[in-house]
PDB file of C-alpha atoms in Angstrom:
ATOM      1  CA  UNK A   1     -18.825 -18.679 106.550  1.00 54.00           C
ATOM      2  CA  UNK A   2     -16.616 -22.188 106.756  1.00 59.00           C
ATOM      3  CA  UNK A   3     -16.586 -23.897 110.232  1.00 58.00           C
ATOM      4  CA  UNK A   4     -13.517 -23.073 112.012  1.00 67.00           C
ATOM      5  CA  UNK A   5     -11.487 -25.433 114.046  1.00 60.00           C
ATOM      6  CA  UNK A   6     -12.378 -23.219 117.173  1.00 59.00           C
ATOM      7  CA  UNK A   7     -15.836 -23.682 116.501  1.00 59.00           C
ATOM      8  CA  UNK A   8     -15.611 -27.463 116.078  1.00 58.00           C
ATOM      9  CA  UNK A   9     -13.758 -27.871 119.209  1.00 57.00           C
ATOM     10  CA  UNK A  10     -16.560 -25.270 120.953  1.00 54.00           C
ATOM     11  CA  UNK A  11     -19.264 -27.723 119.793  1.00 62.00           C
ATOM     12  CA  UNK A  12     -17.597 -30.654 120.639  1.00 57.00           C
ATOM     13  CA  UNK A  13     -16.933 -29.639 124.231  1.00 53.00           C
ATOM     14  CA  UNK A  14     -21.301 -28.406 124.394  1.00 53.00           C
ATOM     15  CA  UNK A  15     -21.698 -32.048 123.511  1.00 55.00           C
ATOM     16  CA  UNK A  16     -19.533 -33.703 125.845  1.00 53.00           C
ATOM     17  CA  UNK A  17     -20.671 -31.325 128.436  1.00 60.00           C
ATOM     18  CA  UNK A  18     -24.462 -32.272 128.121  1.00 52.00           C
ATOM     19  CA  UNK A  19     -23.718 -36.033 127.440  1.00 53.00           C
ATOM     20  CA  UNK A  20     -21.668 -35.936 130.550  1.00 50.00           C
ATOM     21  CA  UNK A  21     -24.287 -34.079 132.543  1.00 46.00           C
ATOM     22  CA  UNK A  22     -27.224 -36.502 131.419  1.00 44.00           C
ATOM     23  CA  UNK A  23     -25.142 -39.253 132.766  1.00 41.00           C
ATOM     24  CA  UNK A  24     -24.774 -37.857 135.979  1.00 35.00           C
ATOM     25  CA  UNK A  25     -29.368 -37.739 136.149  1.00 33.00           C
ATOM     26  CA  UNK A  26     -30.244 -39.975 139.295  1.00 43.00           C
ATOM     27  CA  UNK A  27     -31.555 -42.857 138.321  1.00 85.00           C
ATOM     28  CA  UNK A  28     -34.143 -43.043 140.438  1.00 88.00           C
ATOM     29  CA  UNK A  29     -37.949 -44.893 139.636  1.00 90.00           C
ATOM     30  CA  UNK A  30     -40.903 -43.051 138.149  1.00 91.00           C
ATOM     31  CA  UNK A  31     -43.847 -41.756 140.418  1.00 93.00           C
ATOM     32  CA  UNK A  32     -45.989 -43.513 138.240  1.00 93.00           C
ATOM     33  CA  UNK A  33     -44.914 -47.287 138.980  1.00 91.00           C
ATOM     34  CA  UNK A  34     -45.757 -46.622 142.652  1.00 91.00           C
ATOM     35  CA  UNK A  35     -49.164 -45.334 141.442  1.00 93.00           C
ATOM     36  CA  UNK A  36     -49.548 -48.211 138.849  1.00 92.00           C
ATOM     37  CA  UNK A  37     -48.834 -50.952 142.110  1.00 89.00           C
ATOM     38  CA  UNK A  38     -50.941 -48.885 144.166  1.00 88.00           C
ATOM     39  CA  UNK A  39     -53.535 -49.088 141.574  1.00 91.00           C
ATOM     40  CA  UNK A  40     -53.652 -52.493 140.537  1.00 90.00           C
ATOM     41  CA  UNK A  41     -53.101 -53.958 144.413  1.00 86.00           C
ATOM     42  CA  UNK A  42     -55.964 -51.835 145.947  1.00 86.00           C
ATOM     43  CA  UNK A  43     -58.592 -52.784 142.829  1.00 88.00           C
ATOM     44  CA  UNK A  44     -57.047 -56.494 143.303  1.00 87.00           C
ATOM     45  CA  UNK A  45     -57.557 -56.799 147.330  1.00 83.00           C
ATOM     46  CA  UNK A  46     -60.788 -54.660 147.348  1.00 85.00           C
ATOM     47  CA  UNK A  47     -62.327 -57.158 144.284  1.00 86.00           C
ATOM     48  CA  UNK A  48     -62.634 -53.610 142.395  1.00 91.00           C
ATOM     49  CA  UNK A  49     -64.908 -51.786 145.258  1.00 90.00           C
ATOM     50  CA  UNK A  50     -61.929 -49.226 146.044  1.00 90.00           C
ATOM     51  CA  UNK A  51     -60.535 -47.169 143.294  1.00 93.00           C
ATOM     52  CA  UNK A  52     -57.583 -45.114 143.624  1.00 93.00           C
ATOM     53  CA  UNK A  53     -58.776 -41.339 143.245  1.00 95.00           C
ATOM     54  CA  UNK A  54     -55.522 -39.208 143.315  1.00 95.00           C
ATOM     55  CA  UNK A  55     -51.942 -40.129 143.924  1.00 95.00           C
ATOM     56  CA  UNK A  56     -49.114 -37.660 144.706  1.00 96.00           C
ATOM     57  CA  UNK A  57     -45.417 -38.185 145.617  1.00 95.00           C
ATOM     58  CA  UNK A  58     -44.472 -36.429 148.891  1.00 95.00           C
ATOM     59  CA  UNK A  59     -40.574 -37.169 148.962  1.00 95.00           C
ATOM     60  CA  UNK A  60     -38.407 -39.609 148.173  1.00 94.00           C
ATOM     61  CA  UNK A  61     -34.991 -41.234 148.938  1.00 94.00           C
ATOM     62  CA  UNK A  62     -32.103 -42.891 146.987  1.00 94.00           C
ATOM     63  CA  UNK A  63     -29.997 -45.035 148.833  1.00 93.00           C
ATOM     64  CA  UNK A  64     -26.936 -47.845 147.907  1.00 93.00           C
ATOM     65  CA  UNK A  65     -26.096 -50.739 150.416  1.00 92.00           C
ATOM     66  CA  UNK A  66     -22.942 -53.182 148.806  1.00 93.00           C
ATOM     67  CA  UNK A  67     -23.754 -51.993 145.610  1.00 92.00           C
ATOM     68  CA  UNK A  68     -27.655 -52.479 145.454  1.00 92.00           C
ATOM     69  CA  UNK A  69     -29.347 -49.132 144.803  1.00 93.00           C
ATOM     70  CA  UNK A  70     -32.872 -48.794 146.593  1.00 93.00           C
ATOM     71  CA  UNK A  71     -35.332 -45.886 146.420  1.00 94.00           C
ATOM     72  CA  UNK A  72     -38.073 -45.155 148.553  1.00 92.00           C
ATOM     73  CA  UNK A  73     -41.105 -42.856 147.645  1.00 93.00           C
ATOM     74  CA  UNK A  74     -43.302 -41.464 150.139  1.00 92.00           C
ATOM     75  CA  UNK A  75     -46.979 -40.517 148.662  1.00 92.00           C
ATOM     76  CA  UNK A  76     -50.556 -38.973 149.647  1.00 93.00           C
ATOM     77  CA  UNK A  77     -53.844 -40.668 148.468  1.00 91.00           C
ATOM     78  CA  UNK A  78     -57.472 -40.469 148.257  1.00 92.00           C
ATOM     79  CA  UNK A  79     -58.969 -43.581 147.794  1.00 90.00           C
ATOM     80  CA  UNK A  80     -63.116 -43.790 147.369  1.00 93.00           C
ATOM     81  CA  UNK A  81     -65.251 -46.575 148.252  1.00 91.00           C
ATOM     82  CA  UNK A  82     -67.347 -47.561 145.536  1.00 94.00           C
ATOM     83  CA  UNK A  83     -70.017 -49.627 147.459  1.00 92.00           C
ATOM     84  CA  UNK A  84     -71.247 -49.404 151.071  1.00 91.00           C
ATOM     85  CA  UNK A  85     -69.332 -52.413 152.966  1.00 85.00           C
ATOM     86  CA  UNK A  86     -66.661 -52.376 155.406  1.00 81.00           C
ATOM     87  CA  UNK A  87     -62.971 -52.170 154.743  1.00 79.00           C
ATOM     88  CA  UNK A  88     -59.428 -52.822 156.182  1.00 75.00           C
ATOM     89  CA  UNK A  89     -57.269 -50.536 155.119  1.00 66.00           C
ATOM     90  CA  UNK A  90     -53.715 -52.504 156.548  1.00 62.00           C
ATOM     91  CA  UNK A  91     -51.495 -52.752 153.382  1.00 53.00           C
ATOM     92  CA  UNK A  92     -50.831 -56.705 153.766  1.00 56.00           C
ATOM     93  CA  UNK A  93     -54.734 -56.950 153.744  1.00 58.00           C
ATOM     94  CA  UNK A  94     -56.708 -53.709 152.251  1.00 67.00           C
ATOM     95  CA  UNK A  95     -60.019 -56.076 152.024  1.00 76.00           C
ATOM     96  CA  UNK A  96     -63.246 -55.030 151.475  1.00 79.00           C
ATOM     97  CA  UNK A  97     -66.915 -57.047 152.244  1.00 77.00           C
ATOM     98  CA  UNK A  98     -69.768 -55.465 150.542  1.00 80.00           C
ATOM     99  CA  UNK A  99     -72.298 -54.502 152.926  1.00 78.00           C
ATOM    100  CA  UNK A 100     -75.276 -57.798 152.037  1.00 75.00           C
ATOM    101  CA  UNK A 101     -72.161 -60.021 152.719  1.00 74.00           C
ATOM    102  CA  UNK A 102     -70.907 -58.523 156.200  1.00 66.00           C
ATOM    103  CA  UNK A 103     -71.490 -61.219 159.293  1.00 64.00           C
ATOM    104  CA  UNK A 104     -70.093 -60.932 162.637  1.00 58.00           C
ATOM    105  CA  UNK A 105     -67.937 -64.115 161.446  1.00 55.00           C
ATOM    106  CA  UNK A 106     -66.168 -62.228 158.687  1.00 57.00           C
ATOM    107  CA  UNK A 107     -65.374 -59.477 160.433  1.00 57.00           C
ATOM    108  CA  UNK A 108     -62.394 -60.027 162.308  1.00 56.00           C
ATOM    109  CA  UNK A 109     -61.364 -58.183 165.878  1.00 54.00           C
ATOM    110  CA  UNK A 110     -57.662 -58.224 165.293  1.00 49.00           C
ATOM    111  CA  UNK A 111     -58.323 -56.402 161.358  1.00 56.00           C
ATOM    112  CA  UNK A 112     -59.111 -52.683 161.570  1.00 64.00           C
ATOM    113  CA  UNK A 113     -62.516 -52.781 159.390  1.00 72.00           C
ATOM    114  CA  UNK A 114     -64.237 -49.971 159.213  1.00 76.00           C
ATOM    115  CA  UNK A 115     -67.171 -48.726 157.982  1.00 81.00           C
ATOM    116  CA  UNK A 116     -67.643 -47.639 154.289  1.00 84.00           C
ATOM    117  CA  UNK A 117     -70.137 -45.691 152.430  1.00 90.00           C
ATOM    118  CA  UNK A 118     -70.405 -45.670 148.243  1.00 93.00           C
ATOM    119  CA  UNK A 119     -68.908 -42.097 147.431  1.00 94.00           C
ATOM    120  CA  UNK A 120     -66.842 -41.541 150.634  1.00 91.00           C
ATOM    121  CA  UNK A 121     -63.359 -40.730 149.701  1.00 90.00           C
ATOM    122  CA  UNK A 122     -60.421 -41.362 152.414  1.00 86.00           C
ATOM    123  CA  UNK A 123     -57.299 -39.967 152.623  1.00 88.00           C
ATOM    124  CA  UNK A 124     -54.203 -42.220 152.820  1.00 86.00           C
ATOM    125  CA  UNK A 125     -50.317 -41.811 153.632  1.00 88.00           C
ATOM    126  CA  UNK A 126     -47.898 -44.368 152.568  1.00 87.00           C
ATOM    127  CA  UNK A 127     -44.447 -44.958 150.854  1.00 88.00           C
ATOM    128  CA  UNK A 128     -43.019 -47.576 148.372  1.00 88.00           C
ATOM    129  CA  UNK A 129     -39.339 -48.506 148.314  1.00 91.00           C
ATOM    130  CA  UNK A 130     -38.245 -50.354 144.776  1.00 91.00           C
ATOM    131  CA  UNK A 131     -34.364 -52.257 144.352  1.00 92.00           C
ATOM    132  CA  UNK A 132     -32.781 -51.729 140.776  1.00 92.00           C
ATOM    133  CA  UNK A 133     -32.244 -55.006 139.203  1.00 90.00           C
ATOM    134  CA  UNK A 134     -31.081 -55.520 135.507  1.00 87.00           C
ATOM    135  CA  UNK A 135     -33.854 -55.185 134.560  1.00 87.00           C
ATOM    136  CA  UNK A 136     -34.837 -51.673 136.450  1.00 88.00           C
ATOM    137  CA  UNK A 137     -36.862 -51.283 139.318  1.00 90.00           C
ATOM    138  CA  UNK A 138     -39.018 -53.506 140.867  1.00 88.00           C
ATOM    139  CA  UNK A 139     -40.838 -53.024 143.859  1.00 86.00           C
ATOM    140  CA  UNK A 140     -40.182 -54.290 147.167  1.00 84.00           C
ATOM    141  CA  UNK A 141     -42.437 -53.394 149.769  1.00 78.00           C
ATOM    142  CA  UNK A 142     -44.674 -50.656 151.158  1.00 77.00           C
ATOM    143  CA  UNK A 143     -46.550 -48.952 153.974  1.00 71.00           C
ATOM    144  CA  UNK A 144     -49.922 -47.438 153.882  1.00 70.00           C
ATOM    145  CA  UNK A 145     -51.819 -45.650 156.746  1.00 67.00           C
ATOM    146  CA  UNK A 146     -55.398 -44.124 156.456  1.00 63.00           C
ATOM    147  CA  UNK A 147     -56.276 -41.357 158.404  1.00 60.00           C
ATOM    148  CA  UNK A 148     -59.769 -41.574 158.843  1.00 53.00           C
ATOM    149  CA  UNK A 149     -60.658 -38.782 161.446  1.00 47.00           C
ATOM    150  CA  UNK A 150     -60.621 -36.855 158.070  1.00 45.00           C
ATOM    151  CA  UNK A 151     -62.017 -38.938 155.386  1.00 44.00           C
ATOM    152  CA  UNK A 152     -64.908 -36.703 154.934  1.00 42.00           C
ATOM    153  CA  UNK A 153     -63.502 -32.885 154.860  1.00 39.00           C
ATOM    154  CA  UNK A 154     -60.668 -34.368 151.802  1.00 39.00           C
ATOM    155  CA  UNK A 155     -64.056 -35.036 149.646  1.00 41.00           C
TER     156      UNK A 155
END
């Protein structure tokens, strides 16, 4: 059976429907670079006594302010404590002093530190908001909040 013109023009059109379509995707970034930050900042800040355990994307938001496109993604996270110490758990900070190193000096009123036990897993809230640059996403700043009332039944 020889192509037809109909049939060339019926394939053409498919094509430019789905190239059209793929174009009009959000571009929006990846779960996975929020998980990847959130990875490599808590291991950083906690000298490798936190790990992340489990990362999920909650929600998430595109926005566009004089042309700059911004995305926020809002997540849920265990983290577990791989060493008794005590930890803050404020984003800008997330440190972590190993129990033999703890002194009353170190432990600063104004940080929320709180106790940690090796094993204990604590579940976290948080979101991530990257710009698109040239070069793709970056990130630009985040939010993380524990909610330790119930760090022991999310084991």
């Amino acid at each position: 059976m020889k192509p037809t013109a109909l049939s060339g023009f019926l394939i053409f059109c498919v094509l430019l429907i789905v190239g059209c379509s793929s174009q009009v995707a959000p571009d929006v970034p990846r779960p996975e670079m929020a998980q990847k930050y959130l990875e490599n900042f808590i291991r950083e800040r906690s000298v490798g006594k936190i790990r992340l355990a489990h990362f999920k994307k909650t929600d998430g938001v595109a926005s566009e302010m004089f042309g700059v496109k911004n995305y926020t993604l809002e997540y849920e996270v265990k983290v577990e404590i791989l060493e008794d110490g005590y930890w803050d758990y404020n984003v800008k900070i997330f440190t972590f002093i190993p129990a033999g190193e703890a002194k009353k000096e170190n432990i600063y009123p104004a940080w929320k530190y709180s106790p940690a036990k090796k094993g204990e897993q604590v579940f976290l809230t948080g979101w991530t908001s990257f710009t698109k640059k040239e070069s793709g996403w970056v990130y630009n700043e985040g939010k993380i909040e524990a909610h330790l009332e119930g760090k022991d039944k999310n084991k």
